[in-house]
């Protein structure tokens, strides 16, 4: 079959599955619905790996297939296309590989859910929106996919819509992303205003000539490319949960665990990183916007790592881990190491999906308990889950020996940290030095909270043996089915587990995806490092990522001082040992410290109080402004001075005049005499004059 036709079918296969199952799932039944959507996803995955292998080893050249006109308004021309280059080939593999395994995993995880066709239809819709995004040849199709994943995330996060917390989390994700998307739309309009086109192939060759273009506003000349780049990055901040617009990401854990894996590993949150790397021709000539990306990424990496130290929900720990790792990717792109950013995106997809689905296996085996304080001692009862989550933990901490090797995260994370230092030494960029120190510090924190999760969950005293689970049943599936409160409201139902827990390993349909992802977490680094950031990187990217002649960051990262190469390992070992000492050697000490509370623990546990701050500033602030305009502006000023004021005046005048209507003849005669006297006085005065 022709490769172009095969790619087209691969991109649209998830949409076909979503339409068929979404419209006819109840008639088709659960098994047929799952088979259709999962089968089509595995077909897309196979196509994606064919494209990726042909690009990497077969000499495939970049191509664009124009399918049909999308939007034609004057010079604003958009054609629905499928664009294949190194970036899209990487993203196709990432998206379809994780999504197909998530579909398969969901066969077991969602087995008790009464609404499986709807769930699988939403998953496929999510995947198609992401595929449309990464194969877009212009900003309009990119924006379509951008909004498509936003819609699908709303549907999936709020899948158990009868849970108030799930509905609130879905709305929160939708609203926060609209803030970012507003900036993204303004960025697209700025690009169109500057260049008169939104087609990438037409746009990118024009950028260097416009590098000095200014835009006069409020008496100051602003760099137009920096403005466009900053606005576009605002969209990435929302979609990829960067500092200030990150608050939706932890709450997204209210959705089913497979959704968490799909959002965090392969789809929505990686869209911003992909977009920044795709638009490298803009950011290479927009140094201020690039600096903004580096600063925001560095702050996000550190912020999320600190918050992850104090969380107790197993999924939330991994969620903040995602937020931190995205910060790594962005500050890599901000210092010019776009290839390293994409490599970390690639490796991160495997070990982050592994960790989330592994957490789902723990939750499944613990009868939907998510609080790590109620776990412990599970390594013997869930041996496969324990093994793969240990692999995922080693991968995400980047544990490895410079010059020897390690798991996937070692290659990509160390490349980012070394690139940050190289940007400082060769470009004298303060941002590079900032990113370097943030990177190694976040590496130590990542090791601490990652191993903390493992020790609390699989080691330590098995708390669940002494606890009765019926007081805090965490059965989200039944809560959805019966419309009961969420687990956080301590829902009770007929299916909740009563008495001591009996943890168990997950079924094979859930373990197979975990084992396959574990292979990726082990091998994706050393297999693909030469192609993404090593000897073959020029042959691999082939112009898909643009770097200016002055940008030698990736090349120079291979020649940083030896202490720079060893710094991440040292911090990782310190963080790992600290977790081992507190949670294994001195078991119980960390819990006693947390129980005592304190300013630092409260600050981290409450996520730097961002939700409370936003509630005061935006929610209560908006309500106060609304009350001001309503109660003062509308009621007192407009209504008071308008209809209500005139009615009051008319009423007062009527009451005053009504007093003259006494009904007594002598009163009327007296008034008439007064009137006559007044008339005569006026006449005498006038005639006398």
XYZ file of C-alpha atoms in Angstrom:
689
model
C 0.000 0.000 0.000
C 1.185 3.516 -0.815
C 2.779 5.154 2.246
C 0.812 8.391 1.789
C -2.490 6.504 1.799
C -1.344 4.411 4.744
C -0.458 7.508 6.785
C -3.799 9.114 5.939
C -5.666 6.021 7.106
C -3.543 5.861 10.242
C -4.347 9.453 11.187
C -8.099 9.120 10.651
C -8.517 5.591 12.065
C -9.072 6.810 15.672
C -11.706 9.281 14.452
C -13.513 6.470 12.657
C -13.494 4.405 15.837
C -14.744 7.343 17.902
C -17.638 7.973 15.490
C -18.725 4.337 15.208
C -18.558 3.586 18.929
C -19.742 7.020 20.012
C -22.907 6.771 17.929
C -23.604 3.034 18.085
C -21.690 1.762 21.096
C -24.717 0.797 23.147
C -26.141 -1.244 20.284
C -22.784 -2.824 19.465
C -22.082 -3.791 23.069
C -18.995 -3.447 25.237
C -16.820 -6.114 23.618
C -17.377 -4.950 20.032
C -16.882 -1.306 21.017
C -13.602 -2.040 22.771
C -12.415 -4.224 19.906
C -13.139 -1.588 17.242
C -11.479 1.330 19.020
C -8.493 -0.647 20.285
C -7.967 -2.404 16.960
C -7.980 0.868 15.029
C -5.529 2.379 17.513
C -3.117 -0.515 17.095
C -3.423 -0.054 13.322
C -2.480 3.629 13.722
C 0.385 2.593 15.981
C 1.719 0.160 13.399
C 1.534 2.849 10.697
C 3.332 5.319 12.955
C 6.209 2.930 13.621
C 6.498 2.241 9.884
C 6.767 5.982 9.224
C 9.238 6.464 12.077
C 11.463 3.572 10.993
C 11.371 4.724 7.371
C 12.349 8.214 8.487
C 15.126 7.035 10.810
C 16.669 4.208 8.803
C 14.965 4.209 5.398
C 15.781 7.686 4.108
C 12.168 8.871 3.948
C 11.935 12.542 2.947
C 9.532 15.094 4.390
C 6.228 15.411 2.565
C 2.846 17.095 2.906
C -0.459 15.668 1.710
C -3.210 18.225 1.110
C -6.574 16.532 1.660
C -9.262 19.217 1.402
C -9.781 22.991 1.916
C -10.392 23.855 5.536
C -10.904 27.623 5.907
C -10.630 30.199 3.120
C -11.226 33.817 4.176
C -9.363 36.324 2.024
C -5.645 35.757 2.479
C -6.329 33.537 5.486
C -6.030 30.197 3.718
C -5.983 26.833 5.477
C -5.894 23.386 3.908
C -6.389 20.226 5.938
C -3.121 18.419 5.424
C -0.914 15.658 6.739
C 2.633 16.897 7.180
C 5.362 14.329 7.829
C 8.828 15.282 9.009
C 11.060 14.279 11.923
C 8.951 16.095 14.513
C 5.641 14.649 13.372
C 7.168 11.174 12.966
C 8.331 11.259 16.595
C 4.983 12.529 17.834
C 3.039 9.941 15.818
C 4.981 7.164 17.536
C 4.599 8.699 20.984
C 0.876 9.396 20.682
C -0.240 6.149 19.072
C 2.047 3.865 21.101
C 0.868 5.156 24.457
C -2.742 5.538 23.348
C -3.013 1.994 21.976
C -1.543 0.559 25.195
C -3.885 2.732 27.256
C -6.825 1.378 25.239
C -5.706 -2.189 25.938
C -5.033 -1.462 29.616
C -8.510 0.041 29.961
C -10.060 -3.328 29.104
C -9.070 -4.435 32.583
C -9.138 -1.175 34.519
C -12.610 -0.124 33.326
C -14.080 -3.631 33.430
C -16.641 -2.694 36.088
C -17.708 0.574 34.492
C -21.216 0.525 32.995
C -20.408 3.066 30.279
C -17.396 1.606 28.501
C -18.391 2.503 24.896
C -18.509 6.199 25.759
C -15.130 5.975 27.488
C -13.406 4.273 24.560
C -15.013 6.680 22.095
C -13.632 9.622 24.088
C -10.157 8.058 24.202
C -10.133 7.633 20.423
C -11.408 11.174 19.880
C -8.609 12.444 22.103
C -6.038 10.541 20.080
C -7.361 11.798 16.746
C -7.273 15.419 17.937
C -3.634 14.981 18.904
C -2.781 13.349 15.577
C -4.451 16.239 13.748
C -2.332 18.630 15.801
C 1.036 16.987 15.175
C 0.465 16.510 11.435
C -0.811 20.048 10.813
C 0.793 22.037 8.012
C -0.591 25.393 9.161
C -1.671 27.218 12.282
C -5.388 26.723 11.680
C -5.270 22.920 11.703
C -2.839 23.115 14.621
C -5.376 25.240 16.486
C -8.145 22.773 15.626
C -6.179 19.915 17.156
C -5.187 22.180 20.044
C -8.845 22.832 20.888
C -9.778 19.243 20.106
C -7.529 17.828 22.816
C -8.917 20.471 25.160
C -12.463 19.311 24.457
C -11.561 15.646 24.777
C -9.736 16.279 28.048
C -12.858 17.975 29.392
C -14.938 14.938 28.458
C -12.462 12.439 29.913
C -11.557 14.264 33.122
C -15.263 14.629 33.830
C -16.107 11.135 32.586
C -17.602 10.224 35.974
C -19.774 13.307 35.684
C -21.982 12.398 38.654
C -18.993 13.017 40.912
C -18.986 16.693 41.828
C -15.185 16.721 42.093
C -14.786 15.248 38.604
C -17.147 17.795 37.056
C -15.375 20.634 38.846
C -11.960 19.364 37.704
C -13.145 19.145 34.082
C -14.468 22.698 34.186
C -11.255 23.918 35.798
C -9.139 22.313 33.079
C -11.345 23.784 30.378
C -11.341 27.318 31.820
C -7.600 27.481 32.580
C -6.809 26.265 29.080
C -9.062 28.922 27.597
C -6.820 31.522 29.230
C -3.791 30.055 27.495
C -5.655 29.551 24.232
C -6.589 33.229 24.130
C -2.894 34.090 24.074
C -2.276 31.375 21.491
C -4.959 32.818 19.186
C -3.461 36.300 19.541
C -0.056 34.840 18.662
C -1.446 33.265 15.490
C -3.044 36.584 14.520
C 0.257 38.380 15.158
C 2.072 35.949 12.858
C -0.560 36.426 10.156
C -0.342 40.220 10.551
C 3.440 40.090 10.104
C 3.759 37.562 7.292
C 0.358 37.326 5.618
C 0.331 33.521 5.826
C -0.278 30.763 8.347
C 1.244 27.982 6.218
C 4.410 26.687 7.878
C 6.235 26.006 4.610
C 5.582 29.587 3.471
C 6.156 31.145 6.884
C 9.475 29.707 8.037
C 11.660 30.986 5.118
C 10.347 34.536 5.701
C 11.207 34.810 9.389
C 14.896 35.739 9.209
C 14.111 38.743 6.999
C 11.640 40.060 9.584
C 13.932 39.544 12.568
C 14.275 43.274 13.218
C 10.645 44.229 12.676
C 9.284 46.456 15.429
C 5.786 47.245 16.604
C 5.122 50.644 18.129
C 2.729 50.579 21.071
C 2.316 53.170 23.848
C 5.296 55.081 22.527
C 7.644 52.094 22.745
C 8.935 49.893 19.931
C 8.467 46.197 20.667
C 10.045 43.307 18.811
C 7.231 41.843 16.746
C 8.756 38.345 16.672
C 9.255 38.398 20.446
C 5.645 39.461 20.847
C 4.418 36.658 18.587
C 6.665 34.104 20.288
C 5.571 35.162 23.783
C 1.871 35.015 22.893
C 2.248 31.602 21.303
C 4.077 30.398 24.405
C 1.157 31.528 26.582
C -0.865 28.897 24.757
C 1.826 26.333 25.533
C 1.776 27.367 29.193
C -1.890 26.462 29.453
C -1.764 23.234 27.492
C 1.476 22.016 29.081
C 0.615 23.206 32.606
C 3.458 25.648 33.159
C 3.783 27.914 36.183
C 0.707 30.138 36.752
C -1.429 28.031 34.388
C -0.573 24.676 35.985
C -3.426 24.438 38.483
C -5.682 22.276 36.317
C -3.195 19.419 35.982
C -3.320 17.863 39.490
C -7.122 18.102 39.566
C -7.220 16.207 36.285
C -6.494 13.128 38.414
C -10.259 12.990 39.062
C -10.575 11.222 35.717
C -9.931 7.478 35.361
C -6.265 6.511 35.665
C -5.907 5.542 31.966
C -6.947 9.107 31.143
C -4.233 10.440 33.434
C -1.649 8.330 31.623
C -2.827 9.489 28.207
C -2.952 13.188 29.125
C 0.368 13.231 30.954
C 2.465 10.954 28.789
C 1.513 11.385 25.172
C -1.133 13.903 24.311
C -2.308 17.148 25.799
C 0.611 18.249 27.952
C 3.212 17.458 25.287
C 1.458 19.628 22.700
C 3.073 22.807 24.019
C 6.587 21.365 23.869
C 5.997 20.110 20.336
C 4.660 23.509 19.265
C 7.681 25.404 20.635
C 10.105 23.025 18.901
C 8.101 23.194 15.664
C 8.324 26.996 15.791
C 12.079 26.998 16.406
C 12.515 29.319 13.356
C 10.575 31.957 15.323
C 12.268 31.446 18.677
C 15.762 31.474 17.185
C 15.107 35.108 16.211
C 13.083 35.988 19.323
C 15.606 35.990 22.200
C 13.268 37.648 24.698
C 10.542 35.084 24.077
C 13.121 32.283 24.348
C 14.310 33.721 27.658
C 10.702 33.751 28.878
C 10.409 30.073 27.971
C 13.622 29.194 29.813
C 12.640 31.119 32.958
C 9.121 29.686 33.040
C 10.350 26.149 32.421
C 12.983 26.391 35.144
C 10.547 27.786 37.703
C 7.988 25.114 36.820
C 10.527 22.306 37.153
C 11.517 23.470 40.628
C 8.021 24.415 41.822
C 6.388 21.126 40.848
C 9.258 19.101 42.305
C 8.876 20.819 45.681
C 5.114 20.247 45.746
C 5.578 16.573 44.881
C 7.550 16.112 48.104
C 4.472 16.472 50.318
C 1.620 14.855 48.360
C 0.048 11.606 49.561
C -2.228 10.704 46.646
C -0.196 8.345 44.442
C -1.565 9.873 41.227
C -0.962 13.451 42.341
C 2.690 12.739 43.071
C 3.106 11.484 39.511
C 1.074 14.423 38.200
C 3.438 16.957 39.764
C 6.300 14.867 38.427
C 4.882 15.419 34.938
C 4.647 19.143 35.566
C 8.306 19.208 36.644
C 9.507 17.156 33.678
C 7.656 19.479 31.300
C 9.600 22.313 32.881
C 12.813 20.504 31.895
C 11.602 20.265 28.295
C 10.713 23.939 28.109
C 13.930 25.310 29.561
C 15.817 23.055 27.144
C 13.918 24.642 24.270
C 14.421 28.080 25.822
C 18.225 27.744 25.766
C 18.138 26.449 22.186
C 18.430 22.685 22.753
C 15.204 21.796 20.928
C 16.508 18.335 20.060
C 17.118 17.535 23.724
C 13.631 18.791 24.587
C 12.067 16.471 22.012
C 14.231 13.576 23.149
C 13.045 14.019 26.728
C 9.464 14.217 25.472
C 10.048 10.901 23.677
C 11.608 9.034 26.610
C 9.251 10.634 29.129
C 6.255 9.201 27.282
C 7.380 5.650 28.062
C 8.320 5.929 31.709
C 5.541 8.372 32.628
C 2.871 6.179 31.024
C 4.485 3.253 32.843
C 4.294 5.057 36.198
C 0.697 6.172 35.745
C -0.538 2.797 34.571
C 1.525 1.178 37.326
C -0.199 3.464 39.822
C -3.494 2.384 38.286
C -2.489 -1.237 38.850
C -1.808 -0.424 42.514
C -5.135 1.379 42.835
C -6.908 -1.551 41.185
C -5.186 -4.042 43.469
C -5.958 -1.904 46.532
C -9.680 -1.729 45.688
C -9.362 1.855 44.431
C -7.419 3.249 47.344
C -5.099 6.100 46.277
C -3.665 7.336 49.576
C -0.105 6.033 49.944
C -0.368 6.348 53.737
C -2.824 3.440 53.627
C -0.552 1.173 51.588
C 2.815 -0.428 52.322
C 4.296 -3.903 51.982
C 2.799 -4.544 48.540
C 5.923 -5.740 46.759
C 5.216 -9.407 47.480
C 1.527 -9.181 46.564
C 1.956 -7.108 43.379
C 5.366 -8.326 42.152
C 4.989 -7.399 38.474
C 3.603 -3.970 39.267
C 6.416 -3.447 41.772
C 9.059 -4.445 39.243
C 7.821 -2.207 36.439
C 7.252 0.775 38.731
C 10.793 0.382 40.037
C 12.006 0.476 36.429
C 9.898 3.575 35.805
C 11.287 5.216 38.942
C 14.902 4.547 37.924
C 14.101 5.945 34.483
C 12.443 9.150 35.679
C 15.172 9.877 38.221
C 17.712 9.668 35.410
C 19.882 7.258 37.335
C 22.917 6.345 35.277
C 26.694 6.596 35.137
C 28.206 9.183 32.765
C 30.193 7.433 30.073
C 28.571 4.102 30.868
C 24.821 4.529 30.531
C 21.511 4.114 32.258
C 17.796 3.922 31.590
C 15.858 6.222 29.265
C 15.612 9.282 31.489
C 19.371 9.347 32.100
C 20.177 10.175 28.484
C 17.513 12.799 27.869
C 17.549 14.553 31.262
C 21.348 14.791 31.419
C 21.419 16.128 27.871
C 19.074 18.939 28.920
C 21.147 19.833 31.991
C 24.408 19.758 30.013
C 22.856 21.888 27.259
C 21.801 24.480 29.828
C 25.378 24.709 31.119
C 26.736 24.856 27.559
C 24.454 27.790 26.756
C 25.953 29.614 29.737
C 29.627 28.907 29.035
C 29.499 29.605 25.299
C 26.789 32.240 25.105
C 27.343 33.781 28.551
C 23.624 33.404 29.095
C 22.492 33.918 32.684
C 19.421 31.900 31.794
C 21.624 28.930 31.016
C 23.252 29.063 34.446
C 19.845 29.447 36.123
C 18.448 26.495 34.172
C 21.485 24.349 34.995
C 21.227 24.825 38.760
C 17.455 24.410 38.687
C 17.908 21.236 36.657
C 20.301 19.537 39.063
C 18.319 20.661 42.132
C 15.074 19.373 40.611
C 16.888 16.108 39.823
C 17.600 15.599 43.509
C 14.007 16.433 44.478
C 12.687 14.121 41.758
C 14.729 11.247 43.139
C 13.419 11.923 46.644
C 9.684 12.024 45.876
C 9.885 9.212 43.309
C 11.539 6.786 45.724
C 9.270 8.053 48.493
C 6.355 6.813 46.404
C 7.967 3.393 45.967
C 8.871 3.011 49.638
C 5.486 4.160 50.947
C 3.594 1.968 48.503
C 5.604 -1.240 48.288
C 7.764 -1.248 51.414
C 7.170 -0.074 54.974
C 4.591 -1.569 57.297
C 1.445 -2.795 55.456
C -1.012 -0.342 56.998
C -3.917 -1.851 55.081
C -3.739 -5.023 57.229
C -4.908 -3.095 60.280
C -7.393 -0.797 58.534
C -11.013 -1.388 57.593
C -11.568 -0.061 54.155
C -15.308 0.520 54.365
C -14.890 3.902 56.072
C -13.067 5.380 53.108
C -14.130 3.311 50.120
C -12.495 4.615 46.985
C -14.707 2.933 44.448
C -14.929 5.533 41.726
C -16.514 3.145 39.263
C -19.550 2.492 41.430
C -19.727 6.115 42.554
C -20.234 6.991 38.912
C -22.735 4.241 38.288
C -24.934 5.136 41.242
C -24.433 8.880 41.191
C -22.831 8.851 44.623
C -20.258 11.327 45.966
C -16.617 10.964 45.120
C -14.182 8.901 47.088
C -13.040 12.028 48.869
C -16.542 12.285 50.271
C -16.147 8.725 51.635
C -18.784 7.176 49.412
C -20.388 3.953 50.591
C -21.850 1.461 48.201
C -22.703 -2.190 47.900
C -19.494 -2.938 46.036
C -17.114 -1.250 48.471
C -14.690 -3.546 50.164
C -15.605 -4.223 53.801
C -13.100 -5.410 56.347
C -9.362 -5.760 55.871
C -8.063 -5.302 52.346
C -6.761 -8.167 50.232
C -4.459 -6.579 47.641
C -4.026 -8.514 44.410
C -2.059 -8.311 41.175
C -3.798 -6.904 38.112
C -5.082 -9.081 35.261
C -2.874 -9.895 32.280
C -4.613 -7.371 30.014
C -3.314 -4.632 32.337
C 0.134 -6.136 32.878
C 1.034 -6.570 29.195
C 0.985 -2.786 28.497
C 3.078 -2.265 31.627
C 5.704 -4.738 30.452
C 5.860 -3.191 26.976
C 6.233 0.300 28.420
C 8.949 -1.002 30.733
C 10.909 -2.072 27.662
C 10.631 1.486 26.348
C 11.668 2.942 29.709
C 14.789 0.778 29.623
C 15.803 0.935 25.970
C 14.454 4.180 24.465
C 17.415 6.147 25.777
C 20.461 4.267 24.552
C 18.804 3.117 21.325
C 17.669 6.538 20.140
C 20.163 8.906 21.791
C 22.489 8.820 18.743
C 19.590 9.816 16.500
C 18.059 12.552 18.625
C 21.121 14.198 20.216
C 24.189 12.254 19.071
C 26.237 11.421 16.009
C 23.233 10.987 13.701
C 21.182 13.979 14.882
C 21.710 15.970 11.680
C 20.622 12.983 9.614
C 17.589 12.452 11.832
C 16.146 15.968 12.144
C 16.951 17.002 8.552
C 15.725 20.579 8.922
C 12.603 19.818 10.966
C 14.220 21.801 13.790
C 15.881 25.061 12.827
C 18.968 26.280 14.672
C 20.752 29.468 13.736
C 24.452 29.550 12.913
C 25.168 31.011 16.348
C 23.402 28.173 18.161
C 25.952 25.479 19.084
C 24.312 24.493 22.357
C 23.648 20.838 21.573
C 27.097 20.318 20.083
C 28.812 22.039 22.997
C 26.798 20.053 25.534
C 28.927 17.003 24.723
C 32.069 18.827 25.873
C 31.062 20.308 29.215
C 33.377 19.789 32.224
C 33.301 16.402 33.897
C 31.837 17.826 37.124
C 28.828 19.025 35.143
C 28.235 15.524 33.812
C 28.434 14.014 37.306
C 26.358 16.669 39.095
C 22.937 15.188 38.229
C 24.024 11.744 39.443
C 25.319 13.135 42.730
C 22.101 15.056 43.419
C 20.040 12.034 42.379
C 21.924 9.787 44.797
C 21.515 12.320 47.605
C 17.771 12.531 46.998
C 17.442 8.759 46.748
C 19.383 8.174 49.963
C 17.342 10.833 51.793
C 14.131 9.023 50.831
C 15.609 5.649 51.842
C 16.778 7.006 55.189
C 13.471 8.689 56.048
C 11.079 6.028 54.790
C 13.007 2.769 55.287
C 15.811 3.193 57.812
C 13.815 5.612 59.998
C 10.361 4.394 59.066
C 7.648 6.523 60.589
C 9.829 9.614 61.029
C 8.511 11.334 57.911
C 4.907 10.692 58.951
C 5.536 12.144 62.407
C 7.144 15.191 60.809
C 4.145 15.624 58.506
C 1.706 15.198 61.394
C 3.424 18.010 63.268
C 2.802 20.194 60.245
C 4.703 23.439 60.141
C 4.956 26.318 57.717
C 7.106 24.547 55.119
C 5.048 21.345 55.071
C 1.800 23.303 54.897
C 3.180 25.451 52.086
C 4.191 22.427 50.012
C 1.188 20.260 50.891
C -1.130 23.085 49.848
C 0.733 23.515 46.547
C 2.138 26.960 47.380
C -1.481 28.017 48.062
C -2.073 28.717 44.377
C -5.661 27.495 44.472
C -6.405 29.652 47.493
C -4.677 32.641 45.899
C -6.583 32.244 42.641
C -9.812 31.810 44.579
C -9.255 35.138 46.358
C -7.984 37.048 43.336
C -10.083 35.677 40.499
C -13.150 33.943 41.953
C -13.890 36.194 44.908
C -12.361 39.162 43.103
C -14.646 38.646 40.117
C -17.603 38.258 42.474
C -16.659 41.508 44.259
C -16.351 43.384 40.965
C -19.679 41.919 39.852
C -21.313 42.979 43.093
C -19.848 46.480 42.691
C -21.261 46.896 39.194
C -24.554 45.285 40.173
C -25.323 46.682 43.605
C -23.672 50.078 43.167
C -23.535 50.739 39.427
C -26.768 49.084 38.364
C -29.046 49.235 41.399
C -27.972 52.489 43.042
C -26.739 54.611 40.146
C -28.569 53.461 37.015
C -31.816 52.249 38.551
C -31.637 54.790 41.378
C -31.160 57.727 39.041
C -33.344 56.301 36.290
C -36.620 54.407 36.561
C -36.514 53.914 40.327
C -35.515 57.553 40.903
C -38.274 58.929 38.664
C -40.806 56.621 40.285
C -39.715 57.876 43.724
C -39.974 61.510 42.605
C -43.407 60.957 41.055
C -44.597 59.258 44.200
C -43.381 62.104 46.405
C -44.995 64.728 44.150
C -48.233 62.771 44.071
C -48.269 62.483 47.835
C -47.659 66.236 48.186
C -50.343 67.237 45.708
C -52.729 64.734 47.206
C -52.863 66.786 50.391
C -54.697 69.568 48.524
C -57.540 67.171 47.758
C -59.217 67.399 51.208
C -62.874 67.130 50.078
C -64.055 70.179 52.114
C -65.866 73.008 50.251
C -64.446 75.744 52.494
C -60.917 74.553 51.676
C -61.527 74.724 47.935
C -63.188 78.184 48.335
C -60.185 79.399 50.293
C -57.821 78.178 47.615
C -59.911 79.866 44.933
C -59.777 83.180 46.880
C -56.016 82.858 47.168
C -55.801 82.268 43.441
C -58.042 85.244 42.668
C -56.030 87.455 44.998
C -52.841 86.373 43.316
C -54.286 87.058 39.858
C -55.495 90.536 40.894
C -52.102 91.343 42.418
C -50.392 90.319 39.184
C -52.832 92.395 37.084
C -52.412 95.521 39.247
C -48.619 95.172 39.140
C -48.624 94.709 35.351
C -51.053 97.515 34.558
C -49.416 99.854 37.034
C -46.126 99.372 35.260
